[in-house]
PDB file of C-alpha atoms in Angstrom:
ATOM      1  CA  UNK A   1      31.447 -20.477 -74.845  1.00  0.00           C
ATOM      2  CA  UNK A   2      28.564 -21.134 -77.907  1.00  0.00           C
ATOM      3  CA  UNK A   3      25.534 -19.058 -77.798  1.00  0.00           C
ATOM      4  CA  UNK A   4      22.248 -20.483 -76.489  1.00  0.00           C
ATOM      5  CA  UNK A   5      18.621 -19.467 -76.998  1.00  0.00           C
ATOM      6  CA  UNK A   6      17.045 -17.242 -74.155  1.00  0.00           C
ATOM      7  CA  UNK A   7      17.095 -18.944 -70.950  1.00  0.00           C
ATOM      8  CA  UNK A   8      13.927 -20.663 -69.456  1.00  0.00           C
ATOM      9  CA  UNK A   9      11.851 -19.277 -67.112  1.00  0.00           C
ATOM     10  CA  UNK A  10      12.079 -19.929 -63.364  1.00  0.00           C
ATOM     11  CA  UNK A  11       9.912 -22.915 -62.641  1.00  0.00           C
ATOM     12  CA  UNK A  12       9.283 -24.583 -59.098  1.00  0.00           C
ATOM     13  CA  UNK A  13      10.651 -27.602 -58.718  1.00  0.00           C
ATOM     14  CA  UNK A  14       7.894 -30.777 -57.999  1.00  0.00           C
ATOM     15  CA  UNK A  15      10.057 -32.444 -55.340  1.00  0.00           C
ATOM     16  CA  UNK A  16      12.897 -31.163 -53.457  1.00  0.00           C
ATOM     17  CA  UNK A  17      15.292 -33.645 -55.365  1.00  0.00           C
ATOM     18  CA  UNK A  18      15.331 -33.725 -58.982  1.00  0.00           C
ATOM     19  CA  UNK A  19      14.776 -36.926 -60.329  1.00  0.00           C
ATOM     20  CA  UNK A  20      17.912 -37.021 -62.485  1.00  0.00           C
ATOM     21  CA  UNK A  21      20.277 -36.398 -59.721  1.00  0.00           C
ATOM     22  CA  UNK A  22      22.094 -38.872 -57.736  1.00  0.00           C
ATOM     23  CA  UNK A  23      20.170 -39.225 -54.340  1.00  0.00           C
ATOM     24  CA  UNK A  24      23.547 -39.288 -52.350  1.00  0.00           C
ATOM     25  CA  UNK A  25      24.884 -35.576 -54.221  1.00  0.00           C
ATOM     26  CA  UNK A  26      20.997 -34.494 -53.256  1.00  0.00           C
ATOM     27  CA  UNK A  27      21.289 -35.136 -50.172  1.00  0.00           C
ATOM     28  CA  UNK A  28      22.609 -31.480 -48.340  1.00  0.00           C
ATOM     29  CA  UNK A  29      20.107 -29.811 -50.351  1.00  0.00           C
ATOM     30  CA  UNK A  30      17.361 -31.800 -50.194  1.00  0.00           C
ATOM     31  CA  UNK A  31      17.768 -32.089 -46.445  1.00  0.00           C
ATOM     32  CA  UNK A  32      17.114 -28.281 -45.693  1.00  0.00           C
ATOM     33  CA  UNK A  33      14.272 -26.910 -44.183  1.00  0.00           C
ATOM     34  CA  UNK A  34      12.747 -23.956 -46.110  1.00  0.00           C
ATOM     35  CA  UNK A  35      10.577 -21.352 -45.296  1.00  0.00           C
ATOM     36  CA  UNK A  36       7.474 -20.146 -46.572  1.00  0.00           C
ATOM     37  CA  UNK A  37       9.172 -18.068 -50.102  1.00  0.00           C
ATOM     38  CA  UNK A  38      12.032 -20.122 -50.368  1.00  0.00           C
ATOM     39  CA  UNK A  39      11.931 -23.339 -52.560  1.00  0.00           C
ATOM     40  CA  UNK A  40      14.232 -25.517 -54.617  1.00  0.00           C
ATOM     41  CA  UNK A  41      13.064 -25.565 -58.142  1.00  0.00           C
ATOM     42  CA  UNK A  42      14.873 -24.568 -61.495  1.00  0.00           C
ATOM     43  CA  UNK A  43      15.817 -21.537 -63.580  1.00  0.00           C
ATOM     44  CA  UNK A  44      17.622 -21.446 -66.899  1.00  0.00           C
ATOM     45  CA  UNK A  45      17.073 -24.895 -67.114  1.00  0.00           C
ATOM     46  CA  UNK A  46      19.141 -25.913 -63.984  1.00  0.00           C
ATOM     47  CA  UNK A  47      18.650 -26.400 -60.213  1.00  0.00           C
ATOM     48  CA  UNK A  48      18.106 -23.301 -58.246  1.00  0.00           C
ATOM     49  CA  UNK A  49      17.379 -21.950 -55.060  1.00  0.00           C
ATOM     50  CA  UNK A  50      14.078 -19.586 -55.614  1.00  0.00           C
ATOM     51  CA  UNK A  51      12.955 -16.724 -53.458  1.00  0.00           C
ATOM     52  CA  UNK A  52       9.991 -15.238 -53.545  1.00  0.00           C
ATOM     53  CA  UNK A  53       8.792 -13.040 -50.739  1.00  0.00           C
ATOM     54  CA  UNK A  54       6.941  -9.434 -50.418  1.00  0.00           C
ATOM     55  CA  UNK A  55      10.237  -7.510 -49.527  1.00  0.00           C
ATOM     56  CA  UNK A  56      12.605  -9.369 -52.793  1.00  0.00           C
ATOM     57  CA  UNK A  57      12.592 -12.101 -55.227  1.00  0.00           C
ATOM     58  CA  UNK A  58      16.092 -13.565 -56.060  1.00  0.00           C
ATOM     59  CA  UNK A  59      17.541 -16.733 -58.072  1.00  0.00           C
ATOM     60  CA  UNK A  60      20.708 -18.553 -57.120  1.00  0.00           C
ATOM     61  CA  UNK A  61      22.162 -21.370 -58.819  1.00  0.00           C
ATOM     62  CA  UNK A  62      23.793 -24.530 -57.211  1.00  0.00           C
ATOM     63  CA  UNK A  63      26.388 -24.637 -59.834  1.00  0.00           C
ATOM     64  CA  UNK A  64      28.576 -21.928 -58.692  1.00  0.00           C
ATOM     65  CA  UNK A  65      26.339 -20.233 -56.144  1.00  0.00           C
ATOM     66  CA  UNK A  66      25.628 -18.105 -58.416  1.00  0.00           C
ATOM     67  CA  UNK A  67      22.882 -15.438 -58.101  1.00  0.00           C
ATOM     68  CA  UNK A  68      21.336 -14.139 -61.205  1.00  0.00           C
ATOM     69  CA  UNK A  69      18.795 -12.028 -60.082  1.00  0.00           C
ATOM     70  CA  UNK A  70      17.751  -9.949 -57.535  1.00  0.00           C
ATOM     71  CA  UNK A  71      14.569  -7.728 -57.418  1.00  0.00           C
ATOM     72  CA  UNK A  72      13.399  -5.618 -54.323  1.00  0.00           C
ATOM     73  CA  UNK A  73       9.935  -4.817 -53.901  1.00  0.00           C
ATOM     74  CA  UNK A  74       8.724  -2.073 -56.468  1.00  0.00           C
ATOM     75  CA  UNK A  75      12.290  -2.137 -58.265  1.00  0.00           C
ATOM     76  CA  UNK A  76      13.805  -3.790 -61.317  1.00  0.00           C
ATOM     77  CA  UNK A  77      16.257  -6.308 -61.386  1.00  0.00           C
ATOM     78  CA  UNK A  78      19.400  -4.879 -59.645  1.00  0.00           C
ATOM     79  CA  UNK A  79      21.437  -7.446 -61.790  1.00  0.00           C
ATOM     80  CA  UNK A  80      22.186  -7.834 -65.540  1.00  0.00           C
ATOM     81  CA  UNK A  81      22.079 -11.438 -66.790  1.00  0.00           C
ATOM     82  CA  UNK A  82      23.407 -12.190 -70.391  1.00  0.00           C
ATOM     83  CA  UNK A  83      20.400 -14.060 -72.356  1.00  0.00           C
ATOM     84  CA  UNK A  84      22.966 -15.705 -74.388  1.00  0.00           C
ATOM     85  CA  UNK A  85      25.055 -17.224 -71.279  1.00  0.00           C
ATOM     86  CA  UNK A  86      25.566 -20.696 -71.066  1.00  0.00           C
ATOM     87  CA  UNK A  87      24.485 -22.449 -67.730  1.00  0.00           C
ATOM     88  CA  UNK A  88      25.106 -25.687 -66.171  1.00  0.00           C
ATOM     89  CA  UNK A  89      27.955 -28.009 -64.576  1.00  0.00           C
ATOM     90  CA  UNK A  90      31.190 -26.712 -64.787  1.00  0.00           C
ATOM     91  CA  UNK A  91      30.037 -23.266 -66.912  1.00  0.00           C
ATOM     92  CA  UNK A  92      31.105 -19.738 -66.341  1.00  0.00           C
ATOM     93  CA  UNK A  93      27.589 -18.102 -66.358  1.00  0.00           C
ATOM     94  CA  UNK A  94      27.877 -14.430 -68.093  1.00  0.00           C
ATOM     95  CA  UNK A  95      25.881 -11.902 -65.614  1.00  0.00           C
ATOM     96  CA  UNK A  96      24.747 -11.801 -62.291  1.00  0.00           C
ATOM     97  CA  UNK A  97      27.408 -12.249 -59.309  1.00  0.00           C
ATOM     98  CA  UNK A  98      29.772 -14.745 -60.434  1.00  0.00           C
ATOM     99  CA  UNK A  99      32.085 -16.007 -57.053  1.00  0.00           C
ATOM    100  CA  UNK A 100      35.775 -15.739 -58.076  1.00  0.00           C
ATOM    101  CA  UNK A 101      38.453 -17.283 -56.581  1.00  0.00           C
ATOM    102  CA  UNK A 102      40.754 -18.672 -55.444  1.00  0.00           C
ATOM    103  CA  UNK A 103      42.789 -16.392 -57.450  1.00  0.00           C
ATOM    104  CA  UNK A 104      41.836 -13.315 -59.869  1.00  0.00           C
ATOM    105  CA  UNK A 105      42.278 -13.514 -63.709  1.00  0.00           C
ATOM    106  CA  UNK A 106      45.098 -15.752 -64.143  1.00  0.00           C
ATOM    107  CA  UNK A 107      46.557 -15.353 -61.123  1.00  0.00           C
ATOM    108  CA  UNK A 108      49.263 -12.861 -59.726  1.00  0.00           C
ATOM    109  CA  UNK A 109      51.883 -15.040 -61.840  1.00  0.00           C
ATOM    110  CA  UNK A 110      49.520 -14.952 -64.762  1.00  0.00           C
ATOM    111  CA  UNK A 111      50.020 -18.901 -64.801  1.00  0.00           C
ATOM    112  CA  UNK A 112      46.595 -20.373 -64.328  1.00  0.00           C
ATOM    113  CA  UNK A 113      44.557 -21.479 -67.390  1.00  0.00           C
ATOM    114  CA  UNK A 114      41.379 -20.997 -66.376  1.00  0.00           C
ATOM    115  CA  UNK A 115      40.508 -17.193 -65.606  1.00  0.00           C
ATOM    116  CA  UNK A 116      39.233 -16.452 -62.285  1.00  0.00           C
ATOM    117  CA  UNK A 117      39.667 -19.614 -60.304  1.00  0.00           C
ATOM    118  CA  UNK A 118      37.166 -22.703 -59.939  1.00  0.00           C
ATOM    119  CA  UNK A 119      34.265 -21.398 -56.934  1.00  0.00           C
ATOM    120  CA  UNK A 120      32.210 -20.623 -59.834  1.00  0.00           C
ATOM    121  CA  UNK A 121      33.018 -23.935 -62.017  1.00  0.00           C
ATOM    122  CA  UNK A 122      31.857 -25.979 -59.232  1.00  0.00           C
ATOM    123  CA  UNK A 123      27.818 -27.332 -57.580  1.00  0.00           C
ATOM    124  CA  UNK A 124      27.727 -25.832 -54.208  1.00  0.00           C
ATOM    125  CA  UNK A 125      25.579 -27.125 -51.518  1.00  0.00           C
ATOM    126  CA  UNK A 126      22.614 -25.415 -49.925  1.00  0.00           C
ATOM    127  CA  UNK A 127      23.014 -25.884 -45.995  1.00  0.00           C
ATOM    128  CA  UNK A 128      20.289 -23.690 -44.742  1.00  0.00           C
ATOM    129  CA  UNK A 129      17.778 -21.139 -45.797  1.00  0.00           C
ATOM    130  CA  UNK A 130      15.738 -18.684 -43.030  1.00  0.00           C
ATOM    131  CA  UNK A 131      13.698 -15.642 -43.020  1.00  0.00           C
ATOM    132  CA  UNK A 132      13.750 -12.884 -40.311  1.00  0.00           C
ATOM    133  CA  UNK A 133      11.492  -9.868 -40.772  1.00  0.00           C
ATOM    134  CA  UNK A 134      11.893  -8.904 -44.438  1.00  0.00           C
ATOM    135  CA  UNK A 135      15.204 -10.445 -44.829  1.00  0.00           C
ATOM    136  CA  UNK A 136      15.943 -14.080 -46.593  1.00  0.00           C
ATOM    137  CA  UNK A 137      19.334 -15.590 -45.664  1.00  0.00           C
ATOM    138  CA  UNK A 138      20.426 -18.315 -47.921  1.00  0.00           C
ATOM    139  CA  UNK A 139      23.947 -20.028 -47.203  1.00  0.00           C
ATOM    140  CA  UNK A 140      25.617 -22.630 -49.771  1.00  0.00           C
ATOM    141  CA  UNK A 141      29.262 -24.005 -49.288  1.00  0.00           C
ATOM    142  CA  UNK A 142      31.396 -25.939 -51.496  1.00  0.00           C
ATOM    143  CA  UNK A 143      31.347 -29.672 -51.548  1.00  0.00           C
ATOM    144  CA  UNK A 144      33.224 -31.533 -49.127  1.00  0.00           C
ATOM    145  CA  UNK A 145      36.111 -32.627 -51.627  1.00  0.00           C
ATOM    146  CA  UNK A 146      37.021 -28.996 -52.207  1.00  0.00           C
ATOM    147  CA  UNK A 147      40.618 -29.680 -50.015  1.00  0.00           C
ATOM    148  CA  UNK A 148      42.892 -26.568 -50.738  1.00  0.00           C
ATOM    149  CA  UNK A 149      40.080 -24.136 -50.146  1.00  0.00           C
ATOM    150  CA  UNK A 150      36.839 -24.328 -48.967  1.00  0.00           C
ATOM    151  CA  UNK A 151      34.018 -21.433 -48.997  1.00  0.00           C
ATOM    152  CA  UNK A 152      30.867 -20.309 -47.848  1.00  0.00           C
ATOM    153  CA  UNK A 153      28.278 -17.702 -49.334  1.00  0.00           C
ATOM    154  CA  UNK A 154      25.791 -16.264 -47.614  1.00  0.00           C
ATOM    155  CA  UNK A 155      22.995 -14.007 -49.362  1.00  0.00           C
ATOM    156  CA  UNK A 156      20.815 -11.837 -47.441  1.00  0.00           C
ATOM    157  CA  UNK A 157      18.034 -10.725 -49.427  1.00  0.00           C
ATOM    158  CA  UNK A 158      15.455  -7.905 -48.604  1.00  0.00           C
ATOM    159  CA  UNK A 159      15.236  -4.133 -49.177  1.00  0.00           C
ATOM    160  CA  UNK A 160      19.063  -4.552 -49.578  1.00  0.00           C
ATOM    161  CA  UNK A 161      21.083  -6.972 -51.004  1.00  0.00           C
ATOM    162  CA  UNK A 162      24.056  -8.454 -48.842  1.00  0.00           C
ATOM    163  CA  UNK A 163      26.643 -11.193 -49.729  1.00  0.00           C
ATOM    164  CA  UNK A 164      29.547 -12.461 -47.649  1.00  0.00           C
ATOM    165  CA  UNK A 165      31.897 -15.055 -48.981  1.00  0.00           C
ATOM    166  CA  UNK A 166      34.087 -16.748 -46.363  1.00  0.00           C
ATOM    167  CA  UNK A 167      37.099 -18.640 -47.483  1.00  0.00           C
ATOM    168  CA  UNK A 168      39.242 -21.042 -45.567  1.00  0.00           C
ATOM    169  CA  UNK A 169      42.922 -22.284 -46.324  1.00  0.00           C
ATOM    170  CA  UNK A 170      43.508 -26.102 -46.445  1.00  0.00           C
ATOM    171  CA  UNK A 171      46.620 -28.033 -45.111  1.00  0.00           C
ATOM    172  CA  UNK A 172      48.665 -25.562 -47.210  1.00  0.00           C
ATOM    173  CA  UNK A 173      49.359 -21.658 -46.988  1.00  0.00           C
ATOM    174  CA  UNK A 174      47.704 -19.750 -49.846  1.00  0.00           C
ATOM    175  CA  UNK A 175      48.131 -16.026 -51.072  1.00  0.00           C
ATOM    176  CA  UNK A 176      44.341 -15.743 -51.824  1.00  0.00           C
ATOM    177  CA  UNK A 177      42.291 -13.776 -54.638  1.00  0.00           C
ATOM    178  CA  UNK A 178      39.173 -13.361 -54.700  1.00  0.00           C
ATOM    179  CA  UNK A 179      36.259 -11.091 -55.970  1.00  0.00           C
ATOM    180  CA  UNK A 180      32.312 -10.748 -56.236  1.00  0.00           C
ATOM    181  CA  UNK A 181      32.129  -9.989 -60.193  1.00  0.00           C
ATOM    182  CA  UNK A 182      28.660  -8.108 -60.085  1.00  0.00           C
ATOM    183  CA  UNK A 183      27.197  -7.407 -63.256  1.00  0.00           C
ATOM    184  CA  UNK A 184      25.019  -4.228 -62.415  1.00  0.00           C
ATOM    185  CA  UNK A 185      22.171  -3.550 -64.961  1.00  0.00           C
ATOM    186  CA  UNK A 186      22.388  -0.027 -66.089  1.00  0.00           C
ATOM    187  CA  UNK A 187      19.988   2.001 -68.765  1.00  0.00           C
ATOM    188  CA  UNK A 188      22.910   2.794 -70.969  1.00  0.00           C
ATOM    189  CA  UNK A 189      26.765   2.107 -69.435  1.00  0.00           C
ATOM    190  CA  UNK A 190      28.045   5.370 -71.812  1.00  0.00           C
ATOM    191  CA  UNK A 191      25.456   7.600 -69.410  1.00  0.00           C
ATOM    192  CA  UNK A 192      26.102   6.435 -66.110  1.00  0.00           C
ATOM    193  CA  UNK A 193      28.387   7.994 -63.363  1.00  0.00           C
ATOM    194  CA  UNK A 194      30.474   6.168 -60.897  1.00  0.00           C
ATOM    195  CA  UNK A 195      32.099   7.614 -57.519  1.00  0.00           C
ATOM    196  CA  UNK A 196      34.014   6.801 -54.601  1.00  0.00           C
ATOM    197  CA  UNK A 197      37.156   5.971 -57.055  1.00  0.00           C
ATOM    198  CA  UNK A 198      38.365   9.707 -57.409  1.00  0.00           C
ATOM    199  CA  UNK A 199      42.308   9.908 -57.325  1.00  0.00           C
ATOM    200  CA  UNK A 200      42.997   6.250 -56.311  1.00  0.00           C
ATOM    201  CA  UNK A 201      45.977   4.421 -57.918  1.00  0.00           C
ATOM    202  CA  UNK A 202      44.834   1.601 -60.554  1.00  0.00           C
ATOM    203  CA  UNK A 203      46.321  -1.358 -63.008  1.00  0.00           C
ATOM    204  CA  UNK A 204      45.043  -0.875 -66.317  1.00  0.00           C
ATOM    205  CA  UNK A 205      44.052  -4.389 -67.686  1.00  0.00           C
ATOM    206  CA  UNK A 206      43.520  -3.158 -71.148  1.00  0.00           C
ATOM    207  CA  UNK A 207      46.822  -1.542 -71.258  1.00  0.00           C
ATOM    208  CA  UNK A 208      49.038  -4.592 -69.986  1.00  0.00           C
ATOM    209  CA  UNK A 209      48.489  -3.824 -66.211  1.00  0.00           C
ATOM    210  CA  UNK A 210      50.058  -0.258 -66.563  1.00  0.00           C
ATOM    211  CA  UNK A 211      50.175   1.837 -63.540  1.00  0.00           C
ATOM    212  CA  UNK A 212      47.844   5.159 -63.771  1.00  0.00           C
ATOM    213  CA  UNK A 213      45.516   7.254 -61.250  1.00  0.00           C
ATOM    214  CA  UNK A 214      41.710   7.554 -61.680  1.00  0.00           C
ATOM    215  CA  UNK A 215      40.614  10.829 -62.418  1.00  0.00           C
ATOM    216  CA  UNK A 216      39.514  13.678 -59.625  1.00  0.00           C
ATOM    217  CA  UNK A 217      35.656  14.086 -60.728  1.00  0.00           C
ATOM    218  CA  UNK A 218      33.219  11.072 -61.371  1.00  0.00           C
ATOM    219  CA  UNK A 219      34.029   8.151 -63.583  1.00  0.00           C
ATOM    220  CA  UNK A 220      32.473   7.997 -66.939  1.00  0.00           C
ATOM    221  CA  UNK A 221      33.365   5.239 -69.203  1.00  0.00           C
ATOM    222  CA  UNK A 222      34.088   6.059 -72.772  1.00  0.00           C
ATOM    223  CA  UNK A 223      35.569   2.874 -74.117  1.00  0.00           C
ATOM    224  CA  UNK A 224      36.613  -0.492 -72.996  1.00  0.00           C
ATOM    225  CA  UNK A 225      37.615  -0.597 -69.188  1.00  0.00           C
ATOM    226  CA  UNK A 226      39.104  -3.275 -67.369  1.00  0.00           C
ATOM    227  CA  UNK A 227      40.438  -1.043 -64.098  1.00  0.00           C
ATOM    228  CA  UNK A 228      41.883  -2.748 -60.930  1.00  0.00           C
ATOM    229  CA  UNK A 229      41.524   0.057 -58.572  1.00  0.00           C
ATOM    230  CA  UNK A 230      43.178   0.186 -55.211  1.00  0.00           C
ATOM    231  CA  UNK A 231      40.416   1.509 -53.244  1.00  0.00           C
ATOM    232  CA  UNK A 232      37.882  -0.417 -51.150  1.00  0.00           C
ATOM    233  CA  UNK A 233      35.486   2.042 -49.637  1.00  0.00           C
ATOM    234  CA  UNK A 234      31.777   2.806 -50.742  1.00  0.00           C
ATOM    235  CA  UNK A 235      31.092   3.080 -54.560  1.00  0.00           C
ATOM    236  CA  UNK A 236      28.022   5.145 -55.884  1.00  0.00           C
ATOM    237  CA  UNK A 237      26.293   4.389 -59.384  1.00  0.00           C
ATOM    238  CA  UNK A 238      24.390   7.274 -60.719  1.00  0.00           C
ATOM    239  CA  UNK A 239      22.014   5.884 -63.732  1.00  0.00           C
ATOM    240  CA  UNK A 240      20.003   8.828 -65.020  1.00  0.00           C
ATOM    241  CA  UNK A 241      19.230   6.287 -67.613  1.00  0.00           C
ATOM    242  CA  UNK A 242      17.950   3.228 -65.488  1.00  0.00           C
ATOM    243  CA  UNK A 243      14.765   1.393 -66.553  1.00  0.00           C
ATOM    244  CA  UNK A 244      11.817   2.889 -64.714  1.00  0.00           C
ATOM    245  CA  UNK A 245      13.567   6.128 -63.893  1.00  0.00           C
ATOM    246  CA  UNK A 246      16.651   7.100 -62.860  1.00  0.00           C
ATOM    247  CA  UNK A 247      18.260   5.524 -59.853  1.00  0.00           C
ATOM    248  CA  UNK A 248      21.716   5.195 -57.592  1.00  0.00           C
ATOM    249  CA  UNK A 249      22.974   2.241 -56.392  1.00  0.00           C
ATOM    250  CA  UNK A 250      25.299   2.158 -53.523  1.00  0.00           C
ATOM    251  CA  UNK A 251      27.818  -0.501 -52.950  1.00  0.00           C
ATOM    252  CA  UNK A 252      29.257  -0.940 -49.305  1.00  0.00           C
ATOM    253  CA  UNK A 253      32.210  -3.544 -49.517  1.00  0.00           C
ATOM    254  CA  UNK A 254      33.856  -5.107 -46.640  1.00  0.00           C
ATOM    255  CA  UNK A 255      37.235  -7.066 -46.245  1.00  0.00           C
ATOM    256  CA  UNK A 256      38.447  -6.268 -49.655  1.00  0.00           C
ATOM    257  CA  UNK A 257      41.320  -3.961 -50.698  1.00  0.00           C
ATOM    258  CA  UNK A 258      40.416  -3.422 -54.601  1.00  0.00           C
ATOM    259  CA  UNK A 259      37.658  -2.633 -56.692  1.00  0.00           C
ATOM    260  CA  UNK A 260      37.454  -3.789 -60.185  1.00  0.00           C
ATOM    261  CA  UNK A 261      35.146  -1.738 -62.836  1.00  0.00           C
ATOM    262  CA  UNK A 262      34.827  -3.571 -66.313  1.00  0.00           C
ATOM    263  CA  UNK A 263      32.709  -3.223 -69.431  1.00  0.00           C
ATOM    264  CA  UNK A 264      34.257  -4.823 -72.743  1.00  0.00           C
ATOM    265  CA  UNK A 265      32.490  -2.138 -75.165  1.00  0.00           C
ATOM    266  CA  UNK A 266      31.507  -2.996 -78.500  1.00  0.00           C
ATOM    267  CA  UNK A 267      34.563  -4.131 -80.192  1.00  0.00           C
ATOM    268  CA  UNK A 268      35.398  -6.749 -77.657  1.00  0.00           C
ATOM    269  CA  UNK A 269      31.716  -8.021 -77.250  1.00  0.00           C
ATOM    270  CA  UNK A 270      32.095  -9.201 -80.904  1.00  0.00           C
ATOM    271  CA  UNK A 271      34.322 -11.407 -79.760  1.00  0.00           C
ATOM    272  CA  UNK A 272      32.381 -12.910 -76.875  1.00  0.00           C
ATOM    273  CA  UNK A 273      29.488 -15.803 -77.904  1.00  0.00           C
ATOM    274  CA  UNK A 274      28.124 -15.061 -74.215  1.00  0.00           C
ATOM    275  CA  UNK A 275      26.912 -11.189 -74.970  1.00  0.00           C
ATOM    276  CA  UNK A 276      24.737 -10.289 -77.707  1.00  0.00           C
ATOM    277  CA  UNK A 277      26.548  -7.839 -79.554  1.00  0.00           C
ATOM    278  CA  UNK A 278      24.058  -5.175 -78.577  1.00  0.00           C
ATOM    279  CA  UNK A 279      23.835  -5.911 -75.033  1.00  0.00           C
ATOM    280  CA  UNK A 280      27.036  -4.355 -73.692  1.00  0.00           C
ATOM    281  CA  UNK A 281      25.685  -1.110 -73.068  1.00  0.00           C
ATOM    282  CA  UNK A 282      23.144  -2.657 -70.718  1.00  0.00           C
ATOM    283  CA  UNK A 283      25.517  -3.548 -67.421  1.00  0.00           C
ATOM    284  CA  UNK A 284      28.687  -2.504 -65.806  1.00  0.00           C
ATOM    285  CA  UNK A 285      30.990  -4.624 -62.986  1.00  0.00           C
ATOM    286  CA  UNK A 286      32.040  -3.148 -60.005  1.00  0.00           C
ATOM    287  CA  UNK A 287      33.468  -5.632 -58.169  1.00  0.00           C
ATOM    288  CA  UNK A 288      34.911  -5.496 -54.499  1.00  0.00           C
ATOM    289  CA  UNK A 289      37.772  -7.786 -54.352  1.00  0.00           C
ATOM    290  CA  UNK A 290      41.100  -8.692 -52.943  1.00  0.00           C
ATOM    291  CA  UNK A 291      43.468  -8.979 -56.002  1.00  0.00           C
ATOM    292  CA  UNK A 292      46.872  -8.211 -57.678  1.00  0.00           C
ATOM    293  CA  UNK A 293      49.035  -6.846 -54.673  1.00  0.00           C
ATOM    294  CA  UNK A 294      46.124  -6.657 -52.566  1.00  0.00           C
ATOM    295  CA  UNK A 295      45.793 -10.366 -52.099  1.00  0.00           C
ATOM    296  CA  UNK A 296      45.285 -12.145 -48.902  1.00  0.00           C
ATOM    297  CA  UNK A 297      47.988 -14.448 -47.022  1.00  0.00           C
ATOM    298  CA  UNK A 298      45.911 -17.372 -45.464  1.00  0.00           C
ATOM    299  CA  UNK A 299      47.731 -19.659 -43.324  1.00  0.00           C
ATOM    300  CA  UNK A 300      46.575 -23.435 -43.051  1.00  0.00           C
ATOM    301  CA  UNK A 301      42.728 -23.439 -41.636  1.00  0.00           C
ATOM    302  CA  UNK A 302      42.728 -19.679 -41.416  1.00  0.00           C
ATOM    303  CA  UNK A 303      39.990 -17.777 -42.811  1.00  0.00           C
ATOM    304  CA  UNK A 304      38.855 -14.535 -44.900  1.00  0.00           C
ATOM    305  CA  UNK A 305      35.632 -13.010 -45.450  1.00  0.00           C
ATOM    306  CA  UNK A 306      34.952 -10.222 -48.117  1.00  0.00           C
ATOM    307  CA  UNK A 307      31.707  -8.991 -48.863  1.00  0.00           C
ATOM    308  CA  UNK A 308      29.254  -6.252 -50.191  1.00  0.00           C
ATOM    309  CA  UNK A 309      26.026  -4.551 -49.270  1.00  0.00           C
ATOM    310  CA  UNK A 310      23.880  -2.932 -52.432  1.00  0.00           C
ATOM    311  CA  UNK A 311      21.134  -0.368 -51.965  1.00  0.00           C
ATOM    312  CA  UNK A 312      18.977   1.039 -54.235  1.00  0.00           C
ATOM    313  CA  UNK A 313      18.186   4.648 -54.114  1.00  0.00           C
ATOM    314  CA  UNK A 314      15.540   6.653 -56.474  1.00  0.00           C
TER     315      UNK A 314
END
């Protein structure tokens, strides 16, 4: 990817349907009744669902059903978004929560040229939005021409963030891999501590998927990290360096078998056009997943749901 200028600020749309968009393609989004605090507009120069309520603000790009920002009331953004990421049709956005699937990385057999599947590379349809109490729920689905796998994602945005991704096999059996590739914003990745993975087996993708075991104490990152951990329980992120004061992020997954921990560190970042050289300390990816030997076998027409809840504690 080539670097781009700083993304443009969020702007509400003058009308529900962008003028340059094909009316037929826009129909599912334009036909949705939106509650107060939810609007169709633009963010980073592309079509987005904008949420702004007393409980939380959020931005969801229609391309990739990609959540790029979630700010609960009184807090800093949970998510990191690269200021030099490309955006737009077919683009894998760097930051936020990319939806990964129906394979992870280059797949279980390492045979796919496109990394992390196609869910993040297609435009999704907005099918519903509603508010209940302090929570806003937004649902999007893959387009009708998705055949091999269909997907639906539900974002619940309030005091905490809930994301649930349901994938349904088409006419053929699939060995499903999927992940919520969450970029959590941190003050300095060298200062954080990650709990909940102690003693678990993992594959080290920085060493050709070598098998290893996590330390018995809280994980501290000291270099390029890419671990596929055989653990699916609650994970905590302790960040004393967080903007606005130290915070603790609690991640509670469901329907998963693996947790991925990733940060490229300084050397690898210099070869990545969509992350500024100085920004690698600003995030860590802690991703609930079904991947590698933790895949899910789906018979035709059967579904699997994976999800996660994030809450911020001070």
